[in-house]
Amino acid sequence: MNLLDKFHNWRRKQRWNRQYKQGRWQSLRSEKEALRYQKIIEYINRFSLKNPSILDIGCGDGLLTERISPEDYSFFLGLDFSNESIKIASEKRLPKAEFLTADAVKFHPKQKFDVIIFNEAFYYIHETEKQNVLNRMLKSLTEDGIIITSIYREGHGCWQYFKEDKRLKELDFTTVTTDEELRYWKIGVYKKS
Ligand SMILES: C[S@@+](CC[C@H](N)C(=O)[O-])C[C@H]1O[C@@H](n2cnc3c(N)ncnc32)[C@H](O)[C@@H]1O
């Protein structure tokens, strides 16, 4: 990222912080959004090994962690560049879970994970950094590990990173719909090919 991009990235971070402080993302707790979390959890249970370690990039206030039964993971690391969201997530004291304030663009995991999730976060990563972030996450994925990506609506300019990468094999891809025509998410699961 050049200097101007870095400045915009910083501004976006401040905006997320403000929004989490104002409670704006409480909307993710709605019944409609729940369908998306359910699908992700179903994919974890279906495609990953038992008791996986999970890395959630752009985890927000830890809602996905709250929705997964602690018996279904051995360790959960949630990462977000908004310190306000991480503060909320940490205060929940969820079992076997840690939350870290870090920018996905700079983050180098200290261990490998069985499941790496981009839950409504990949499209926020700066265009010039998307490939770098995915490369780093692939290196941090265990041999039998899976990547799960959820993107609102069409996710223009995002899916090609997963679908056209020869290092990845698509295990499943679905659209989670709701009774609102324009509220839907596409979710893909990938493993190393
Ligand atoms: C729409 S919210 C989704 C939150 C959460 N994944 C969920 O679905 O409950 C997107 C999140 O991505 C985070 N985010 C955006 N860009 C990021 C980056 N470069 N590094 C880390 N987190 C980022 C935001 O702070 C925000 O919490």
Short mmCIF file of C-alpha atoms and ligand atoms in Angstrom, two decimals:
data_model
loop_
_atom_site.label_atom_id
_atom_site.label_comp_id
_atom_site.label_asym_id
_atom_site.label_seq_id
_atom_site.Cartn_x
_atom_site.Cartn_y
_atom_site.Cartn_z
CA MET A 1 0.00 0.00 0.00
CA ASN A 2 1.24 3.48 -0.74
CA LEU A 3 1.10 6.28 1.81
CA LEU A 4 -2.34 7.45 0.71
CA ASP A 5 -3.76 3.90 0.89
CA LYS A 6 -2.27 3.54 4.37
CA PHE A 7 -3.99 6.74 5.42
CA HIS A 8 -7.34 5.51 4.05
CA ASN A 9 -6.81 2.18 5.81
CA TRP A 10 -6.24 4.04 9.08
CA ARG A 11 -9.38 6.14 8.48
CA ARG A 12 -11.42 2.98 7.84
CA LYS A 13 -10.15 1.52 11.09
CA GLN A 14 -11.29 4.64 12.95
CA ARG A 15 -14.71 4.30 11.32
CA TRP A 16 -15.05 0.67 12.40
CA ASN A 17 -14.06 1.68 15.93
CA ARG A 18 -16.72 4.39 16.01
CA GLN A 19 -19.36 2.03 14.67
CA TYR A 20 -18.58 -0.69 17.21
CA LYS A 21 -18.70 1.91 20.00
CA GLN A 22 -22.11 3.07 18.76
CA GLY A 23 -23.38 -0.51 18.66
CA ARG A 24 -24.07 -0.37 14.96
CA TRP A 25 -22.94 -3.96 14.36
CA GLN A 26 -25.48 -5.34 16.80
CA SER A 27 -27.51 -5.79 13.62
CA LEU A 28 -25.41 -8.89 12.90
CA ARG A 29 -27.31 -10.59 15.72
CA SER A 30 -30.52 -10.69 13.69
CA GLU A 31 -32.23 -13.94 12.73
CA LYS A 32 -31.44 -13.39 9.07
CA GLU A 33 -27.72 -13.02 9.69
CA ALA A 34 -27.86 -16.13 11.87
CA LEU A 35 -28.32 -18.22 8.71
CA ARG A 36 -24.85 -17.21 7.54
CA TYR A 37 -23.16 -18.14 10.83
CA GLN A 38 -25.07 -21.45 10.83
CA LYS A 39 -23.77 -22.32 7.38
CA ILE A 40 -20.19 -21.53 8.37
CA ILE A 41 -20.51 -23.71 11.46
CA GLU A 42 -22.06 -26.49 9.38
CA TYR A 43 -19.06 -26.30 7.03
CA ILE A 44 -16.61 -26.46 9.92
CA ASN A 45 -18.31 -29.57 11.26
CA ARG A 46 -18.60 -31.16 7.82
CA PHE A 47 -15.17 -30.49 6.33
CA SER A 48 -12.65 -29.98 9.10
CA LEU A 49 -11.14 -32.54 11.41
CA LYS A 50 -12.58 -32.86 14.90
CA ASN A 51 -11.72 -30.18 17.45
CA PRO A 52 -9.97 -27.88 15.01
CA SER A 53 -7.97 -24.80 15.80
CA ILE A 54 -9.74 -21.84 14.16
CA LEU A 55 -8.50 -18.46 12.98
CA ASP A 56 -11.21 -15.87 12.26
CA ILE A 57 -9.87 -12.92 10.24
CA GLY A 58 -11.93 -9.76 10.79
CA CYS A 59 -13.80 -11.41 13.66
CA GLY A 60 -15.61 -8.25 14.78
CA ASP A 61 -16.97 -8.60 18.31
CA GLY A 62 -16.64 -12.39 18.37
CA LEU A 63 -20.15 -13.32 17.30
CA LEU A 64 -19.07 -16.41 15.36
CA THR A 65 -17.17 -17.70 18.41
CA GLU A 66 -20.26 -17.19 20.53
CA ARG A 67 -22.30 -19.27 18.14
CA ILE A 68 -19.91 -22.24 17.99
CA SER A 69 -20.07 -24.75 20.75
CA PRO A 70 -16.69 -24.74 22.61
CA GLU A 71 -16.70 -28.54 22.32
CA ASP A 72 -16.32 -28.09 18.57
CA TYR A 73 -12.91 -26.39 18.64
CA SER A 74 -9.62 -26.76 20.46
CA PHE A 75 -8.55 -23.12 20.13
CA PHE A 76 -10.13 -20.06 18.55
CA LEU A 77 -8.16 -16.97 17.59
CA GLY A 78 -10.18 -13.97 16.46
CA LEU A 79 -8.35 -11.11 14.84
CA ASP A 80 -9.63 -7.67 13.93
CA PHE A 81 -8.00 -4.31 13.31
CA SER A 82 -10.68 -2.53 15.32
CA ASN A 83 -9.53 -2.44 18.94
CA GLU A 84 -13.10 -1.54 19.97
CA SER A 85 -14.48 -4.77 18.52
CA ILE A 86 -11.67 -6.79 20.10
CA LYS A 87 -12.37 -5.17 23.46
CA ILE A 88 -16.02 -6.29 23.26
CA ALA A 89 -15.02 -9.80 22.12
CA SER A 90 -12.39 -10.22 24.86
CA GLU A 91 -14.80 -9.13 27.59
CA LYS A 92 -17.04 -12.07 26.72
CA ARG A 93 -14.35 -14.41 28.10
CA LEU A 94 -15.30 -17.17 25.69
CA PRO A 95 -13.74 -20.54 26.46
CA LYS A 96 -10.54 -21.53 24.61
CA ALA A 97 -10.72 -18.26 22.67
CA GLU A 98 -8.32 -15.36 22.31
CA PHE A 99 -8.86 -12.09 20.51
CA LEU A 100 -6.15 -9.95 19.02
CA THR A 101 -6.09 -6.45 17.58
CA ALA A 102 -4.13 -6.68 14.34
CA ASP A 103 -4.41 -5.68 10.73
CA ALA A 104 -4.84 -8.72 8.47
CA VAL A 105 -2.49 -7.02 6.03
CA LYS A 106 0.41 -7.23 8.49
CA PHE A 107 -0.53 -10.27 10.51
CA HIS A 108 1.85 -13.26 10.59
CA PRO A 109 0.29 -16.15 12.52
CA LYS A 110 2.60 -17.79 15.05
CA GLN A 111 1.03 -21.22 14.49
CA LYS A 112 -0.86 -23.15 11.84
CA PHE A 113 -4.64 -23.46 11.93
CA ASP A 114 -7.05 -26.18 10.82
CA VAL A 115 -9.72 -23.68 9.84
CA ILE A 116 -9.18 -20.13 8.58
CA ILE A 117 -12.27 -18.00 8.12
CA PHE A 118 -12.90 -14.78 6.24
CA ASN A 119 -16.42 -14.06 7.44
CA GLU A 120 -17.52 -10.86 5.71
CA ALA A 121 -13.99 -9.50 5.87
CA PHE A 122 -12.08 -10.38 2.68
CA TYR A 123 -13.60 -7.58 0.60
CA TYR A 124 -12.45 -5.00 3.13
CA ILE A 125 -8.82 -5.94 2.62
CA HIS A 126 -7.13 -3.46 0.32
CA GLU A 127 -7.03 -4.61 -3.30
CA THR A 128 -3.23 -4.55 -3.48
CA GLU A 129 -3.02 -6.74 -0.35
CA LYS A 130 -5.69 -9.39 -0.93
CA GLN A 131 -3.29 -11.82 -2.64
CA ASN A 132 -0.57 -11.30 0.00
CA VAL A 133 -3.02 -11.96 2.80
CA LEU A 134 -4.34 -15.11 1.13
CA ASN A 135 -0.76 -16.36 0.48
CA ARG A 136 0.15 -15.87 4.12
CA MET A 137 -3.02 -17.61 5.29
CA LEU A 138 -2.33 -20.55 2.99
CA LYS A 139 1.09 -20.93 4.59
CA SER A 140 -0.62 -20.89 7.98
CA LEU A 141 -3.12 -23.59 7.08
CA THR A 142 -2.46 -27.17 8.20
CA GLU A 143 -2.16 -29.80 5.45
CA ASP A 144 -5.79 -30.97 5.84
CA GLY A 145 -7.00 -27.53 6.82
CA ILE A 146 -9.85 -25.59 5.22
CA ILE A 147 -10.52 -21.97 4.36
CA ILE A 148 -14.09 -20.72 4.61
CA THR A 149 -15.05 -17.44 2.96
CA SER A 150 -18.37 -15.67 3.23
CA ILE A 151 -19.10 -12.63 1.08
CA TYR A 152 -22.27 -10.52 0.95
CA ARG A 153 -24.07 -10.62 -2.40
CA GLU A 154 -21.83 -11.12 -5.44
CA GLY A 155 -18.44 -10.26 -3.96
CA HIS A 156 -17.17 -8.76 -7.19
CA GLY A 157 -13.39 -8.85 -7.41
CA CYS A 158 -13.08 -11.28 -4.52
CA TRP A 159 -14.05 -14.79 -5.55
CA GLN A 160 -11.43 -15.04 -8.26
CA TYR A 161 -8.75 -15.15 -5.53
CA PHE A 162 -10.22 -18.43 -4.33
CA LYS A 163 -11.73 -19.92 -7.47
CA GLU A 164 -8.78 -19.31 -9.78
CA ASP A 165 -6.00 -20.27 -7.38
CA LYS A 166 -4.55 -23.62 -8.50
CA ARG A 167 -3.29 -24.24 -4.97
CA LEU A 168 -6.91 -24.43 -3.78
CA LYS A 169 -9.64 -27.00 -4.34
CA GLU A 170 -13.25 -25.97 -3.82
CA LEU A 171 -15.08 -28.39 -1.52
CA ASP A 172 -18.42 -26.64 -1.60
CA PHE A 173 -19.98 -23.35 -2.60
CA THR A 174 -23.44 -22.15 -1.71
CA THR A 175 -25.67 -19.11 -1.58
CA VAL A 176 -27.43 -18.45 1.70
CA THR A 177 -30.66 -16.61 0.92
CA THR A 178 -33.23 -14.81 3.04
CA ASP A 179 -36.75 -13.54 2.38
CA GLU A 180 -35.19 -10.27 1.18
CA GLU A 181 -34.13 -10.52 -2.44
CA LEU A 182 -30.97 -8.50 -1.96
CA ARG A 183 -29.85 -9.96 1.34
CA TYR A 184 -27.82 -13.05 0.56
CA TRP A 185 -24.30 -14.36 1.03
CA LYS A 186 -22.09 -16.63 -0.98
CA ILE A 187 -19.98 -19.00 1.05
CA GLY A 188 -17.16 -21.18 -0.24
CA VAL A 189 -15.02 -23.86 1.43
CA TYR A 190 -11.52 -24.65 0.13
CA LYS A 191 -8.68 -26.98 0.94
CA LYS A 192 -5.16 -27.26 -0.43
CA SER A 193 -5.21 -29.08 -3.75
C1 LIG B 1 -18.84 -6.74 8.49
S1 LIG B 1 -17.71 -6.92 9.82
C2 LIG B 1 -17.81 -8.67 10.06
C3 LIG B 1 -17.50 -9.07 11.48
C4 LIG B 1 -17.52 -10.58 11.74
N1 LIG B 1 -16.67 -11.32 10.84
C5 LIG B 1 -18.92 -11.14 11.68
O1 LIG B 1 -19.37 -11.49 10.58
O2 LIG B 1 -19.56 -11.21 12.73
C6 LIG B 1 -16.10 -6.75 9.04
C7 LIG B 1 -14.95 -6.75 10.04
O3 LIG B 1 -13.70 -6.76 9.33
C8 LIG B 1 -12.78 -5.96 10.06
N2 LIG B 1 -11.68 -5.57 9.17
C9 LIG B 1 -11.76 -4.83 8.03
N3 LIG B 1 -10.54 -4.69 7.48
C10 LIG B 1 -9.67 -5.38 8.26
C11 LIG B 1 -8.27 -5.61 8.22
N4 LIG B 1 -7.50 -5.09 7.26
N5 LIG B 1 -7.70 -6.36 9.20
C12 LIG B 1 -8.47 -6.88 10.20
N6 LIG B 1 -9.80 -6.68 10.30
C13 LIG B 1 -10.40 -5.95 9.35
C14 LIG B 1 -13.63 -4.80 10.57
O4 LIG B 1 -13.04 -4.13 11.66
C15 LIG B 1 -14.92 -5.54 10.94
O5 LIG B 1 -14.92 -5.95 12.28
#
